XYZ file of C-alpha atoms in Angstrom:
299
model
C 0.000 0.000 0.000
C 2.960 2.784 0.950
C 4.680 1.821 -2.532
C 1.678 2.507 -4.552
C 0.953 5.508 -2.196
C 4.806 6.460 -3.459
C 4.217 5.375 -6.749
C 1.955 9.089 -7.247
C 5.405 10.489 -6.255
C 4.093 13.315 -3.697
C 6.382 12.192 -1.371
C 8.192 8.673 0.594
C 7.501 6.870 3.881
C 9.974 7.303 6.515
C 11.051 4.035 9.068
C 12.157 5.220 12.312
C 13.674 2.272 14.287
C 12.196 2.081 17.537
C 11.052 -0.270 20.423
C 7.505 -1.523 19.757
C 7.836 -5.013 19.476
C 4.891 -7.303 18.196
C 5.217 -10.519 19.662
C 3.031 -13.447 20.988
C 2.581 -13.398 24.740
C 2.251 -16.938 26.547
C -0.106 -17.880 29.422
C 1.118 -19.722 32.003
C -1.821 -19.623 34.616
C -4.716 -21.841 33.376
C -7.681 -19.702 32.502
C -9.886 -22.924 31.689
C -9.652 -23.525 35.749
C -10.997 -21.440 38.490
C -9.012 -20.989 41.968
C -10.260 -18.906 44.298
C -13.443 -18.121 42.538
C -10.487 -16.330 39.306
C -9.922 -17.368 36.490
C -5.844 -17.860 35.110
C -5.512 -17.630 39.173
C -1.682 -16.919 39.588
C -1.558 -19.630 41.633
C -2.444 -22.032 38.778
C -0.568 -23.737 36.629
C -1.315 -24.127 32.557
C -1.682 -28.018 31.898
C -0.288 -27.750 28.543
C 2.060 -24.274 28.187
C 3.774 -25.084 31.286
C 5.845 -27.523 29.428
C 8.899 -26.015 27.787
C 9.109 -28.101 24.977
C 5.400 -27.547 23.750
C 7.122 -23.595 24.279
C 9.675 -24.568 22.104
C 8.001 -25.819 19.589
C 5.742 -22.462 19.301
C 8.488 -20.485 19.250
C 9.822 -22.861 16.020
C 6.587 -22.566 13.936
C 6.186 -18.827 14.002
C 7.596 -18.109 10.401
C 9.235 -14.701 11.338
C 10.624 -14.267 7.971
C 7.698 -15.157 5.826
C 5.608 -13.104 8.146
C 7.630 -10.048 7.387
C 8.036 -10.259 3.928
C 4.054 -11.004 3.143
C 2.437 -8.771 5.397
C 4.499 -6.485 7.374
C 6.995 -4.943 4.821
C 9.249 -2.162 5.315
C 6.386 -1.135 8.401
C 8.329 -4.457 10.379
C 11.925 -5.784 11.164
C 12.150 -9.443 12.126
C 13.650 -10.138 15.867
C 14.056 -12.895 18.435
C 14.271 -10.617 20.877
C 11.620 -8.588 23.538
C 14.104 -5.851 23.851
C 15.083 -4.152 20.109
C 16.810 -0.658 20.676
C 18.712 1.079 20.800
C 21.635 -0.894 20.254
C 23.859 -0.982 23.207
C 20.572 -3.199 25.270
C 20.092 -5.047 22.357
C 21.023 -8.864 22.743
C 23.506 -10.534 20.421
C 22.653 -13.701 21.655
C 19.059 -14.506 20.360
C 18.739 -16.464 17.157
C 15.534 -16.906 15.510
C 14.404 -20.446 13.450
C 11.573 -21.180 11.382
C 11.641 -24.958 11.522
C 8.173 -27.228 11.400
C 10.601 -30.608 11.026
C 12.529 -29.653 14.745
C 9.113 -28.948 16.219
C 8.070 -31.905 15.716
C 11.060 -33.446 16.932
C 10.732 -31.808 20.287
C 7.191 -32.893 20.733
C 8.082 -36.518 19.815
C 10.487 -36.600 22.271
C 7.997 -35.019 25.188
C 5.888 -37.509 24.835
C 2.819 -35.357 22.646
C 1.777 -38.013 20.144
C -0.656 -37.427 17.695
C -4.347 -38.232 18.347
C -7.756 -38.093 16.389
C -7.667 -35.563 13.302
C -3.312 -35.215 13.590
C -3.678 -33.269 17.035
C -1.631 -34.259 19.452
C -2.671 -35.894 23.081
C -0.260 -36.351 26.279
C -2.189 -37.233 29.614
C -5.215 -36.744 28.251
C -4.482 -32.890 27.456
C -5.155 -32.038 23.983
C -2.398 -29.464 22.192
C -5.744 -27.293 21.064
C -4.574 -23.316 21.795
C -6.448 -20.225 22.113
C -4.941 -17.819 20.184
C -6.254 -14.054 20.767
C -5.206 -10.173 19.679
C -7.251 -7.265 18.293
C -9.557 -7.102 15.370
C -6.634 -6.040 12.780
C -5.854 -6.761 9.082
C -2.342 -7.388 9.768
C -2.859 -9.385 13.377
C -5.527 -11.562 11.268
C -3.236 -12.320 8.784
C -0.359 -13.413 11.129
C -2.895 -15.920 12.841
C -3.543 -17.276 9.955
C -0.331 -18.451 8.970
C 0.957 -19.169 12.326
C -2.187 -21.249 12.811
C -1.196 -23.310 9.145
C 2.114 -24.305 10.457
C 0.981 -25.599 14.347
C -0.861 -27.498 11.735
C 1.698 -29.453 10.814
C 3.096 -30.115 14.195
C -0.263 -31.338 15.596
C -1.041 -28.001 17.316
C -4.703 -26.815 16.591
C -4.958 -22.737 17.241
C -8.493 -21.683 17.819
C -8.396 -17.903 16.370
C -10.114 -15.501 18.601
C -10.135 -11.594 17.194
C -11.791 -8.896 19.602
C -12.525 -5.376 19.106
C -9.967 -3.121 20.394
C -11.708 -0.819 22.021
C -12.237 -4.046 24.600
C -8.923 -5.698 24.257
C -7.091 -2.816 25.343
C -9.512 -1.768 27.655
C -9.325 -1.899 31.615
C -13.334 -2.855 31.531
C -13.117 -5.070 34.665
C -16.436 -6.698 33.665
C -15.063 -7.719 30.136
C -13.746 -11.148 29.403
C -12.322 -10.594 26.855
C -9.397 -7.443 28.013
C -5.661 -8.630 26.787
C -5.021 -8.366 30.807
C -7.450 -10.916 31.864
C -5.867 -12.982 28.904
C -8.229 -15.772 29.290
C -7.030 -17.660 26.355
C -3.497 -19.807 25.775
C -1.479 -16.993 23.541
C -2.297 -13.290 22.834
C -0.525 -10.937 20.515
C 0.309 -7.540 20.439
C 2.937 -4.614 20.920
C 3.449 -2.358 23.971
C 3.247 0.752 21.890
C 5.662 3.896 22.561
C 8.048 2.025 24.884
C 10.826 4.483 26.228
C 14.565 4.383 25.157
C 15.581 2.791 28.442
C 13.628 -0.344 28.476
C 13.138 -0.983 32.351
C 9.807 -0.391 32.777
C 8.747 -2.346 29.336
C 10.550 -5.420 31.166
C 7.782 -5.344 33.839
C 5.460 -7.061 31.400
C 7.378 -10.127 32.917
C 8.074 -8.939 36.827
C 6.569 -11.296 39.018
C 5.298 -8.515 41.483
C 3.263 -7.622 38.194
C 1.026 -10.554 37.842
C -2.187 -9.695 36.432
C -5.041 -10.861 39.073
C -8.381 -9.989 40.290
C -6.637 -8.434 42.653
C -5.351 -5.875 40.923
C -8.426 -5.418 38.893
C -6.586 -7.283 36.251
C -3.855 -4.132 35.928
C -0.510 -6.054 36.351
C 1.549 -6.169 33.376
C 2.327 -9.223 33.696
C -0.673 -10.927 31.577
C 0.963 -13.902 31.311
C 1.547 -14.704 34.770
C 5.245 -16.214 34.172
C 7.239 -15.453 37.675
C 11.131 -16.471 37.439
C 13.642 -15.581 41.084
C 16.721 -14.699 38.559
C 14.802 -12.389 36.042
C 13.001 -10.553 39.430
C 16.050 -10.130 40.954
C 17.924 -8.844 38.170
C 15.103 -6.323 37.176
C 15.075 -4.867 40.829
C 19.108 -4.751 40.830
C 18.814 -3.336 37.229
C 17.047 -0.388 38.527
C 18.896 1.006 40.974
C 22.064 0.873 38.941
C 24.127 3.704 38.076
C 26.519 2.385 35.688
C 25.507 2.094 32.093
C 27.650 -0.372 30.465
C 26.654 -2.772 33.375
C 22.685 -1.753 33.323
C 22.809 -2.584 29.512
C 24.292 -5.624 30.132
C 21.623 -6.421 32.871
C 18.911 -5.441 30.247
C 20.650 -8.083 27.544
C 20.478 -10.834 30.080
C 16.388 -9.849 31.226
C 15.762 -10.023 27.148
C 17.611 -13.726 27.255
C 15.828 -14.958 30.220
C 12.263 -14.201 28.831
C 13.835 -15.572 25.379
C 15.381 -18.371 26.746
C 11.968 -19.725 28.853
C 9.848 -18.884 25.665
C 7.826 -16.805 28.317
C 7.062 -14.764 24.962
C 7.784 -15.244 21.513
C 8.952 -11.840 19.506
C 8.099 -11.284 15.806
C 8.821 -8.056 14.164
C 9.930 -4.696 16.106
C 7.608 -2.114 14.542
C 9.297 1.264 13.450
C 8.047 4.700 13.472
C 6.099 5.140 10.481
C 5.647 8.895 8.899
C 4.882 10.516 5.506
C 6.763 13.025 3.789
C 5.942 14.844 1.104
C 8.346 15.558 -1.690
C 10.972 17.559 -0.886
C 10.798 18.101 3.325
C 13.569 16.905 4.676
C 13.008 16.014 8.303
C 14.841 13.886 10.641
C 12.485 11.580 12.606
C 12.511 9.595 16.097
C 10.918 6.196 16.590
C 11.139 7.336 20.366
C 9.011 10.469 20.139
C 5.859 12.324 18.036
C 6.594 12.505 14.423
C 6.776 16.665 14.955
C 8.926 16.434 18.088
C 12.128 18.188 15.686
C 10.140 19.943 13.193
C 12.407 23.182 14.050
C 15.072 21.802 12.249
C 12.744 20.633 9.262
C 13.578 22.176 5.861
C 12.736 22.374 2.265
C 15.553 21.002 -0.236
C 15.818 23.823 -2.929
């Protein structure tokens, strides 16, 4: 759509790297069981997500590359990791695979065998997912292809799309709000994250669990609690020292990587129009007018 938009040649798009990362959030509370009259109670445990290898597996089938390059375009940059930007708390160490054969590998070997219709059955516990984000062109699109290849590892992905004017809502009485996350996986980005990427990491601090509680206000939809990664966050803000906070941030990134508490897909950069001629420099960390004083017109 932007090329043909550039095609008229009125002006170009401008990318902006930034730190909005779209990735798939897992849930590791089980919001088909009650405890304590809640739903995904912290205190539960998700029959099927808690095992690493099913993780694994997830994290194998989402086609990153394919993804980009069919529906995102220039407007996303493939990553493996939660944390993209700038570059000194960027990890080095992430690696992203597309690879349907090694999924299936790791399920073999974890005991999911396939059952009626190809899906897969291990104590009883079907590998059927929910998988919800917002009603959006592009978010439709990606659960469509990710649901095609946990096809073909005997994963079956019930697609759930809900308005978001609810999903990002803090409606208490609303099932369907991305932090009740009553469902398996749920995508989306944490729009407008700050350069210093401390307090995006509390979408994974244990003392942020999403609960009743809280109204359902934690960050932490997903319920995932690991000691190290609290720890670290906790030391990570108190610390003076940049070189050693950015390497604190690159290890918080490889922990949540690592444990396939969430799988990344693109990072999403600033996005702005400019017509012919304006030459402006623009921020992925700020409004697209934040330096229009030093905006000019090429002669």
């Amino acid at each position: 759509v932007l090329k043909r938009m550039e095609a008229s040649g009125t002006g170009r798009a401008d990318f902006a790297p930034g730190g909005d990362t779209e990735m798939i959030f897992v849930q590791f509370a089980d919001p088909n069981t009650t405890v304590e009259g809640e739903r995904a109670h912290p205190k539960s445990r998700h029959p099927v997500l808690s095992d690493k290898a099913v993780r694994q597996a997830l994290a194998l089938l989402l086609d990153r590359t394919g993804i980009q390059q069919a529906v995102y375009g220039r407007a996303g940059v493939v990553t493996a990791n939660v944390v993209n930007n700038p570059v000194p708390v960027t990890s080095p160490n992430q690696k992203h695979e597309f690879n349907i054969d090694m999924a299936n590998a790791l399920l073999d070997a974890a005991g999911w065998v396939r059952g009626e219709g190809g899906v897969r059955v291990k104590g009883g516990k079907k590998l059927k997912l929910l998988f919800q984000t917002s009603t959006n062109p592009v978010r439709q699109k990606v659960q469509q292809v990710y649901k095609q290849a946990c096809g073909r590892a005997g994963i079956e992905l019930e697609l759930k799309s809900v308005t978001a004017a609810v999903f990002f809502s803090s409606d208490e009485g609303n099932p369907d709000t991305s932090g009740k996350f009553w469902a398996d996986l749920e995508m989306f980005a944490n729009a407008g994250r700050d350069t210093d990427p401390w307090a995006f990491l509390l979408y994974f601090a244990g003392w942020e669990l999403a609960s009743k509680a809280n109204k359902w206000q934690g960050r932490n939809r997903g319920r995932w609690v690991n000691a190290e990664y609290d720890r670290l966050l906790r030391d990570a803000e108190v610390e003076l020292d940049p070189v050693k906070r950015a390497a604190m941030f690159i290890r918080l990134n490889d922990i949540v990587c690592g444990e396939v508490a969430a799988i990344p897909l693109v990072y999403r950069p600033s996005v702005n129009a400019l017509k012919r001629g304006l030459v402006a420099s623009i921020s992925g960390w700020d409004m697209g007018l934040s330096s229009i004083a030093d905006w000019y017109r090429e002669a």
